[in-house]
mmCIF file of C-alpha atoms in Angstrom:
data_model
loop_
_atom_site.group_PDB
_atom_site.id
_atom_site.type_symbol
_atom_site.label_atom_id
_atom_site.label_comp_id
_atom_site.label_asym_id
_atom_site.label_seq_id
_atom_site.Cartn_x
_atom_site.Cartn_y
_atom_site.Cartn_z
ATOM 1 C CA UNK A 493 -89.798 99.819 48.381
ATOM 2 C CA UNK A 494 -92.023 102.793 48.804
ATOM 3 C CA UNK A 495 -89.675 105.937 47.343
ATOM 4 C CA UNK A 496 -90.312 109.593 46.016
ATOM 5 C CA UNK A 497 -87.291 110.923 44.276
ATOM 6 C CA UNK A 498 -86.307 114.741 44.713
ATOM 7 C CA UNK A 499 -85.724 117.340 42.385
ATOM 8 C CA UNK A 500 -82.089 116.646 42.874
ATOM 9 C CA UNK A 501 -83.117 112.767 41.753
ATOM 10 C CA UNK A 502 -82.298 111.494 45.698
ATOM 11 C CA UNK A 503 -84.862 108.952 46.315
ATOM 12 C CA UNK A 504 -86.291 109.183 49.658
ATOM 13 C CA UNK A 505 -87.509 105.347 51.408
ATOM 14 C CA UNK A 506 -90.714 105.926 53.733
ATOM 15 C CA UNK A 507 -92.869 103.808 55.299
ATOM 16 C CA UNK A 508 -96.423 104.512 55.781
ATOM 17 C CA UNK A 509 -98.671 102.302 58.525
ATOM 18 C CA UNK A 510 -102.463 102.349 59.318
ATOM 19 C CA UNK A 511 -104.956 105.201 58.307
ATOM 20 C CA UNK A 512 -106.257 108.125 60.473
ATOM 21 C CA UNK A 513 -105.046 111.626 61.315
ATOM 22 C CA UNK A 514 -101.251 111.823 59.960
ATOM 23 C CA UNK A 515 -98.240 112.039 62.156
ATOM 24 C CA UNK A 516 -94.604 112.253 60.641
ATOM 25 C CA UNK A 517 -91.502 111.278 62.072
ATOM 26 C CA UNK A 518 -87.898 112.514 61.632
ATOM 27 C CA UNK A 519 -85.109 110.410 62.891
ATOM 28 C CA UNK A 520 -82.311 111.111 64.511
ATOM 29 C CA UNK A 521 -78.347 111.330 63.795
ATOM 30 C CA UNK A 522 -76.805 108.659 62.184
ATOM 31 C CA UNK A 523 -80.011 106.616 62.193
ATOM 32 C CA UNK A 524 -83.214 105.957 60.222
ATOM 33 C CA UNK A 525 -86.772 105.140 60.637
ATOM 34 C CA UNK A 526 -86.876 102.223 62.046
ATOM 35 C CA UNK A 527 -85.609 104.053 65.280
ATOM 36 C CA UNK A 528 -89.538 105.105 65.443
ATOM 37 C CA UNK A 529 -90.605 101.907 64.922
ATOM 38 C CA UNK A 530 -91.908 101.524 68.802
ATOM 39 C CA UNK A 531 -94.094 104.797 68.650
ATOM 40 C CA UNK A 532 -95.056 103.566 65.387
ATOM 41 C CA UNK A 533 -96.536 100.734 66.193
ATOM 42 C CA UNK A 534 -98.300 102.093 68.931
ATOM 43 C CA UNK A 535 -99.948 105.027 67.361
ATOM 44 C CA UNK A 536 -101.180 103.185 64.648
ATOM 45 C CA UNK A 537 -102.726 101.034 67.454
ATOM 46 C CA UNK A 538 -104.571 103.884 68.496
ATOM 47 C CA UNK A 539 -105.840 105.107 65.220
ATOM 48 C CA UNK A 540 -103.106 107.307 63.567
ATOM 49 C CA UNK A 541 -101.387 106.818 60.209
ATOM 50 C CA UNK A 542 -98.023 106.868 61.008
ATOM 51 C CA UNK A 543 -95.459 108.258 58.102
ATOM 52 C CA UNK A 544 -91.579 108.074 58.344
ATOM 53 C CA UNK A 545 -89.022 108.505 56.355
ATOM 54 C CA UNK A 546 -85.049 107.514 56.038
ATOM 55 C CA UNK A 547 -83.319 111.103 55.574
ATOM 56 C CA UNK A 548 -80.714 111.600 52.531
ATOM 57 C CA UNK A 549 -77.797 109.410 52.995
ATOM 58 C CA UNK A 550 -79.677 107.116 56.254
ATOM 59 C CA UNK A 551 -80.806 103.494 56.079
ATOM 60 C CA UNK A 552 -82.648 102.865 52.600
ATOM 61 C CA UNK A 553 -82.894 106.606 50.882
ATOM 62 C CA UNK A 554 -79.881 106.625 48.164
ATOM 63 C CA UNK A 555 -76.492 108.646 49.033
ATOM 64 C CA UNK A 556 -76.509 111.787 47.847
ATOM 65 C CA UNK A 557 -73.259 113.745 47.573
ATOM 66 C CA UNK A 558 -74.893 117.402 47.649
ATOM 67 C CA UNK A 559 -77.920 118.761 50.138
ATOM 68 C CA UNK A 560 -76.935 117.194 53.180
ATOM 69 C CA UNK A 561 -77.827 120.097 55.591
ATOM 70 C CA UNK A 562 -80.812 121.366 57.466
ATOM 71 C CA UNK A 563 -81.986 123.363 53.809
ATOM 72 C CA UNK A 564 -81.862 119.967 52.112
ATOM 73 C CA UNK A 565 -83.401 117.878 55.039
ATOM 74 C CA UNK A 566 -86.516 120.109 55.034
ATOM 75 C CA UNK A 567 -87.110 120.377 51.312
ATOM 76 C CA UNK A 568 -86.702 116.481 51.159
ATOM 77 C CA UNK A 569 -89.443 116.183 54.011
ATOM 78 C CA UNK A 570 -91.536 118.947 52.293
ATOM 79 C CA UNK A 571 -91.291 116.760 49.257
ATOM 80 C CA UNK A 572 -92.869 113.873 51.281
ATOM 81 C CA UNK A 573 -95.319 115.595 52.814
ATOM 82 C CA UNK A 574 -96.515 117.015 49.060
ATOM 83 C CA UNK A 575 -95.975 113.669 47.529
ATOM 84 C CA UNK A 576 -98.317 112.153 49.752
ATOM 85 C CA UNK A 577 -100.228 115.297 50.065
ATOM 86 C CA UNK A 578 -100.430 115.372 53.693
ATOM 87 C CA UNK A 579 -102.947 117.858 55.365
ATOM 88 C CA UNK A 580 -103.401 118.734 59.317
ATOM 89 C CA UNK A 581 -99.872 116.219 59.783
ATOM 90 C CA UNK A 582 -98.242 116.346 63.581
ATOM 91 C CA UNK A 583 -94.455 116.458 62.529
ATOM 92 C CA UNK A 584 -92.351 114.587 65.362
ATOM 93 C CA UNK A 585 -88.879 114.964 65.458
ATOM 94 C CA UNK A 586 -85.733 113.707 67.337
ATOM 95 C CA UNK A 587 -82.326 114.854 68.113
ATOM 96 C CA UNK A 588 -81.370 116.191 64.176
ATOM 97 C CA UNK A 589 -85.157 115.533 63.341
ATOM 98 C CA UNK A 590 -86.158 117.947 65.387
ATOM 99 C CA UNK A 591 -84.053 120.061 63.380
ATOM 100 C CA UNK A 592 -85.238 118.929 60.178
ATOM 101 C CA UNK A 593 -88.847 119.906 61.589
ATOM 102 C CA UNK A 594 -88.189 122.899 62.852
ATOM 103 C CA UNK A 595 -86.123 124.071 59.398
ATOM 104 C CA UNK A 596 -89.508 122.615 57.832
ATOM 105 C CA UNK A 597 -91.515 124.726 59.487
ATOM 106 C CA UNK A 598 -88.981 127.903 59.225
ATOM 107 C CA UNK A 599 -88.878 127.511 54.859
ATOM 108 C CA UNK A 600 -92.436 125.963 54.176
ATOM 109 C CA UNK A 601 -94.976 127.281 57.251
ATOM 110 C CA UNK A 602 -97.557 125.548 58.850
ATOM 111 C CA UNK A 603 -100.527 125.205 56.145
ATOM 112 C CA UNK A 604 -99.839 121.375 56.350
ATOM 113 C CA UNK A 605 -98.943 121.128 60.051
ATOM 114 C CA UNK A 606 -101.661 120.797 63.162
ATOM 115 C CA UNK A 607 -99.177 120.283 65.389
ATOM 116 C CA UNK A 608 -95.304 119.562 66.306
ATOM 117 C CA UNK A 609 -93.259 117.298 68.883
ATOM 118 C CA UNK A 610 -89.356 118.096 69.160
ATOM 119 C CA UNK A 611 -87.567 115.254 71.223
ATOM 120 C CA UNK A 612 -84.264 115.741 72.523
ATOM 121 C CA UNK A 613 -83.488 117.961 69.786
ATOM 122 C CA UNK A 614 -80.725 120.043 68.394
ATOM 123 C CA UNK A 615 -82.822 123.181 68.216
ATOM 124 C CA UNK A 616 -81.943 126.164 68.653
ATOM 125 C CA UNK A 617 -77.797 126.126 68.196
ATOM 126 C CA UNK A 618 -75.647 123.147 69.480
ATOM 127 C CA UNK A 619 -72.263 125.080 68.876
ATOM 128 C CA UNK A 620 -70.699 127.403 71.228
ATOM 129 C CA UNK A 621 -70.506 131.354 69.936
ATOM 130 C CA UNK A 622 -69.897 134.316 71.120
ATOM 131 C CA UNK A 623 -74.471 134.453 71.179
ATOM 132 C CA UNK A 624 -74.101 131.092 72.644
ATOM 133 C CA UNK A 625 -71.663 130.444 74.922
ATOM 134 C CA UNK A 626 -73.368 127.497 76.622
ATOM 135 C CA UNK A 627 -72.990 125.746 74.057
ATOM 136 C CA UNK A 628 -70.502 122.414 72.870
ATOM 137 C CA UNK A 629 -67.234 123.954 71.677
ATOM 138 C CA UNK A 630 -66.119 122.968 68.095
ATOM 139 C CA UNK A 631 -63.970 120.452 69.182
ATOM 140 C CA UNK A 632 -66.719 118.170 69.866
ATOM 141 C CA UNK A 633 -67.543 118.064 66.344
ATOM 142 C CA UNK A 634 -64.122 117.881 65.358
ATOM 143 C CA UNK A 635 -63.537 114.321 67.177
ATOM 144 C CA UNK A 636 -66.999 113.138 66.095
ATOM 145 C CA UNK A 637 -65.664 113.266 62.567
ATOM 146 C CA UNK A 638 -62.160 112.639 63.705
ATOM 147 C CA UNK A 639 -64.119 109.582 64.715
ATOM 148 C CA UNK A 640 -66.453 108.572 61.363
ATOM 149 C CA UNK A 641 -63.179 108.506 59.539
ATOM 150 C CA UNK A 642 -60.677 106.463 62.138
ATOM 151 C CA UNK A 643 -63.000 103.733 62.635
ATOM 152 C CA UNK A 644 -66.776 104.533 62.047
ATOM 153 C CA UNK A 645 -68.056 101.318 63.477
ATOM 154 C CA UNK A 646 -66.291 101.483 66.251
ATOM 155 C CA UNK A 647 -67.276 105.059 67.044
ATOM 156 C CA UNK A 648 -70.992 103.991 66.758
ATOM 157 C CA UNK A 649 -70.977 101.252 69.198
ATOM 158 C CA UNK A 650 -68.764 103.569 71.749
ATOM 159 C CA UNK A 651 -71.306 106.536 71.016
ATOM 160 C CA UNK A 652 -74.414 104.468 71.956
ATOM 161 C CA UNK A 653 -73.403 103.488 75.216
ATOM 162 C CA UNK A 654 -74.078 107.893 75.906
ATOM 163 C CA UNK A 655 -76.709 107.632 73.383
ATOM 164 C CA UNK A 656 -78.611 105.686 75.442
ATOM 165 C CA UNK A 657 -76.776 106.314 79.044
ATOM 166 C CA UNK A 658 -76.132 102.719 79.013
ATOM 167 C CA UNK A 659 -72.723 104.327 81.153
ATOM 168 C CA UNK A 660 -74.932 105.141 84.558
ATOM 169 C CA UNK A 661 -74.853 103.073 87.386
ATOM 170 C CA UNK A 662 -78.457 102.777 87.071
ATOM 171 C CA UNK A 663 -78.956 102.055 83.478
ATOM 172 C CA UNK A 664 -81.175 98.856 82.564
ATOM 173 C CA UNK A 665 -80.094 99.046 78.341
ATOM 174 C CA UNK A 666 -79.952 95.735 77.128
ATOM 175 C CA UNK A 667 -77.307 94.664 74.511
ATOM 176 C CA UNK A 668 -80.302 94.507 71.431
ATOM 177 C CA UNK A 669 -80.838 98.644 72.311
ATOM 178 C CA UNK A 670 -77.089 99.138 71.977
ATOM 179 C CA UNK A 671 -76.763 96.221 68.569
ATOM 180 C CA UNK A 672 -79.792 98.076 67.136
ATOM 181 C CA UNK A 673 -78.097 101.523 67.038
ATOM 182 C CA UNK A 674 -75.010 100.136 65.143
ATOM 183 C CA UNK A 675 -76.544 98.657 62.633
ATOM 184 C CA UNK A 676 -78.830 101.242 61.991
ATOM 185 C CA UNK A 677 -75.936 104.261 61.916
ATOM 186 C CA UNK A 678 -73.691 101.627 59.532
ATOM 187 C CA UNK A 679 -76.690 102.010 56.938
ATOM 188 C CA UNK A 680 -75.590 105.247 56.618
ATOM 189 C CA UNK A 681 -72.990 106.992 54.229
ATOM 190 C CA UNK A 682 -70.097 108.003 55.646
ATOM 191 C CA UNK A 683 -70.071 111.148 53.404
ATOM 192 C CA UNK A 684 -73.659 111.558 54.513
ATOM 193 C CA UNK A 685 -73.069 111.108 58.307
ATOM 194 C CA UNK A 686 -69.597 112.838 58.158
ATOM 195 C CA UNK A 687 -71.489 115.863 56.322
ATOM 196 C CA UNK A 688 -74.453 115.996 58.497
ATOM 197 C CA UNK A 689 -72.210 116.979 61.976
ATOM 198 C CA UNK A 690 -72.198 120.691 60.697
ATOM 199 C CA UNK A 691 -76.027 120.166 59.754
ATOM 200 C CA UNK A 692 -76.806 119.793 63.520
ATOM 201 C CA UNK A 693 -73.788 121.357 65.289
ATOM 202 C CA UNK A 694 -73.539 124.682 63.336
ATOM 203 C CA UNK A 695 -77.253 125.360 62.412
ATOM 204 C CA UNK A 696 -79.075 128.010 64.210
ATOM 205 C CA UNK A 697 -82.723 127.487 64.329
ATOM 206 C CA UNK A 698 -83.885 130.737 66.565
ATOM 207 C CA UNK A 699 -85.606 131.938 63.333
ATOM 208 C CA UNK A 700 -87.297 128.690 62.629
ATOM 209 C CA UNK A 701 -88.863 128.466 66.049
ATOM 210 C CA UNK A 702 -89.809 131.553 66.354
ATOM 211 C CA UNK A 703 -92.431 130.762 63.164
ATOM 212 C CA UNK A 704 -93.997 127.789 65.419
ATOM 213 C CA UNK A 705 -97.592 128.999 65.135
ATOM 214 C CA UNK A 706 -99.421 125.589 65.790
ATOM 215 C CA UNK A 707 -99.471 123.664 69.513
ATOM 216 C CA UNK A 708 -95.706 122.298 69.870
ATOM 217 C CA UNK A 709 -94.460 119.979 72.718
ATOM 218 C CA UNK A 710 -90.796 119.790 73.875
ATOM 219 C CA UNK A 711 -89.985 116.718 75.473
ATOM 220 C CA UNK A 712 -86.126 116.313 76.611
ATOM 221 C CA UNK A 713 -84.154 113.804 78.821
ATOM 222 C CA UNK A 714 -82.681 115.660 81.714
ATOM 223 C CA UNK A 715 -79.488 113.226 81.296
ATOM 224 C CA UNK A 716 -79.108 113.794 77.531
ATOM 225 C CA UNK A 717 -75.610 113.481 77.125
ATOM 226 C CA UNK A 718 -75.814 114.018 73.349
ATOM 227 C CA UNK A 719 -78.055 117.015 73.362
ATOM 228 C CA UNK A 720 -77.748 118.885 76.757
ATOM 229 C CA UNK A 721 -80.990 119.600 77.914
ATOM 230 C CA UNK A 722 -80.378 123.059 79.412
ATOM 231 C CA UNK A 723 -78.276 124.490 75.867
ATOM 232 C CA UNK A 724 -81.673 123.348 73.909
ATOM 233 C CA UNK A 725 -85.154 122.348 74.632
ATOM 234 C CA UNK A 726 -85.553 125.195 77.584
ATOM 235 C CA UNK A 727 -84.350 127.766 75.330
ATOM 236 C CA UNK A 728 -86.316 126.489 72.537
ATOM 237 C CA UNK A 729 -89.270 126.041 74.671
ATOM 238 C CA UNK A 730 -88.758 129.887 74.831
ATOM 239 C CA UNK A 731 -88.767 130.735 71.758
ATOM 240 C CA UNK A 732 -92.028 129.069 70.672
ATOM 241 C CA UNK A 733 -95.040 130.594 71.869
ATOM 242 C CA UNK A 734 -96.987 128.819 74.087
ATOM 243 C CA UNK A 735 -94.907 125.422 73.395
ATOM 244 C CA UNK A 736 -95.409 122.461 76.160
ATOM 245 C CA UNK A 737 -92.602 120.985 78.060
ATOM 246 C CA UNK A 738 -91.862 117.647 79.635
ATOM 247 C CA UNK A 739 -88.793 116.576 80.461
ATOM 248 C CA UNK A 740 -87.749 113.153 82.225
ATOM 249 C CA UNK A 741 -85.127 113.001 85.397
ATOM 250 C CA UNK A 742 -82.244 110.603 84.593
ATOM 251 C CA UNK A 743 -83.050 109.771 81.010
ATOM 252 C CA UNK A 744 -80.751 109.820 77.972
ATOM 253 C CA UNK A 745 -80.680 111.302 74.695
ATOM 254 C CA UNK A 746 -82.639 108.078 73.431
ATOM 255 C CA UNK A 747 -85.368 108.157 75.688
ATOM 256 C CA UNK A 748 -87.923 107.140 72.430
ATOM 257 C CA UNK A 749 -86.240 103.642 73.511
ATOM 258 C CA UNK A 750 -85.060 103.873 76.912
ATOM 259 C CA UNK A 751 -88.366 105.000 78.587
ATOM 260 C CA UNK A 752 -90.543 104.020 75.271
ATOM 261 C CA UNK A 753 -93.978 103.656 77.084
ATOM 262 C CA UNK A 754 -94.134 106.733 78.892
ATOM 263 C CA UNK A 755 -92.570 108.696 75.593
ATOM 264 C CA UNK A 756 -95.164 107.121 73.892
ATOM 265 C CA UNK A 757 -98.321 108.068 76.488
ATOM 266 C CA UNK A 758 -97.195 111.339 76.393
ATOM 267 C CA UNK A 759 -96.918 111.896 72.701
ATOM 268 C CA UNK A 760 -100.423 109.852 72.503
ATOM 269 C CA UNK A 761 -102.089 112.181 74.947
ATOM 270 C CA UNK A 762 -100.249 115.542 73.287
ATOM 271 C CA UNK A 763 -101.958 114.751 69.867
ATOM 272 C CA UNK A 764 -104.963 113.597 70.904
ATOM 273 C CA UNK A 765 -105.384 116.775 72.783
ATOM 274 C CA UNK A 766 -108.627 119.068 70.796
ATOM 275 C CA UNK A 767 -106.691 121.059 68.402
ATOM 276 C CA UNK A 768 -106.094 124.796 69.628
ATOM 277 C CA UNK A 769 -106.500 128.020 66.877
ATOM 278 C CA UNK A 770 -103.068 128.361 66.045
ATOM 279 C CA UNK A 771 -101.216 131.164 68.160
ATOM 280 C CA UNK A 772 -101.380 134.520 67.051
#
């Protein structure tokens, strides 16, 4: 398997397809690469070398007990992206990659980065405070963890019916969408996936997105029942100068898969887009 190993002697699994300009992808929560697989394949098809890793604790990367926040999700991708030595890289993230990114960007700059992507993503704060009271109150949290240790393969294939709004009178999600996500979140540790609720509940990211200095798109489901839309990508769409925003009536928190060629038209036509002088 292709590996780098961190300081902290986690090895981190990545897969690396076709040759071009670079574009990275973070996964989301519980999942791992191979959730990118579709825009993948595409880009490369168009010319791009595509890059993605399986976080700490996801899919093929080994378990680590320790690091298994946003800190230790960014150094781990900053160790990728200097392993490889990546230059002028689009970073795409989803859901608790987009968090990972963003932290990236917040602890390492943008000296590697030409541009960014943030897909249904955590950013800026998913918990409710007393600076955020739109957000999801800690109970939330508390059953998705109440959940992980009940019965975590149950909770997985109950939590990507929402995942994917399979639960909508509308929905077209066939049963492969809805197999895939369980067997990708039961590659993960349980300490890893139990840990990595506070990552992307608790973490406030207002800092981190407020150092966006290259061209950043925002693209969000307006149905996200995982990641409420109006909690996270319009505020963080705020916060960035000058950041793009698309966002897609009636789709779900995994739109990368639910609505797969337009995500992937969209993110083809974002980066393909001249490159801009970073913002002031």
């Amino acid at each position: 398997m292709s590996t780098i190993t961190t300081k902290d002697g986690t090895q981190i699994y990545y897969k690396d397809w076709g040759a071009g300009p670079v574009i990275t992808f973070s996964h989301g929560w519980p999942l791992s690469s191979d959730a990118w697989d579709g825009q993948m394949m595409f880009l490369v098809q168009h010319g791009y070398r595509c890059i993605a890793h399986d976080r700490r604790g996801h899919g093929r990367s080994s378990q680590a007990s320790a690091h298994n926040d946003m800190n230790g999700y960014a150094d781990d991708l900053a160790a990728l992206i200097e392993a490889l030595d990546l230059c002028e890289a689009t970073l795409v993230g989803h859901s608790t990659g987009g968090g990972e990114v963003s932290r990236y960007i917040g602890r390492y700059g943008t000296d590697r980065v030409k541009k960014a992507v943030l897909i249904a993503a955590v950013p800026p704060l998913m918990l409710k405070t007393e600076g955020n009271p739109d957000g999801l109150p800690m109970e939330v949290f508390d059953a998705m963890r109440a959940g992980l240790m009940k019965d975590r393969s149950q909770y997985y294939k109950d939590m990507a019916i929402a995942f994917y709004g399979a639960n909508r009178p509308s929905a077209k999600v066939s049963q492969g969408i809805l197999d895939q996500f369980w067997l990708w979140s039961m590659q993960s540790g349980l300490k890893n996936a139990y840990d990595s609720v506070k990552a992307f509940s608790e973490t406030d990211f207002t800092e981190d997105l407020k150092k966006f200095d290259v061209p950043t798109l925002v693209m969000h489901g307006e149905d996200d029942q995982i990641v409420p839309v109006k909690d996270s990508a319009k505020k963080s769409a705020k916060l960035i100068k000058g950041a793009k925003e698309i966002y897609y009536p009636g789709a779900p928190h995994g739109l990368t898969a639910t609505l797969q060629d337009q995500v992937n038209a969209d993110l083809l036509a974002f980066i393909a887009e001249k490159e801009q002088r970073k913002a002031a």
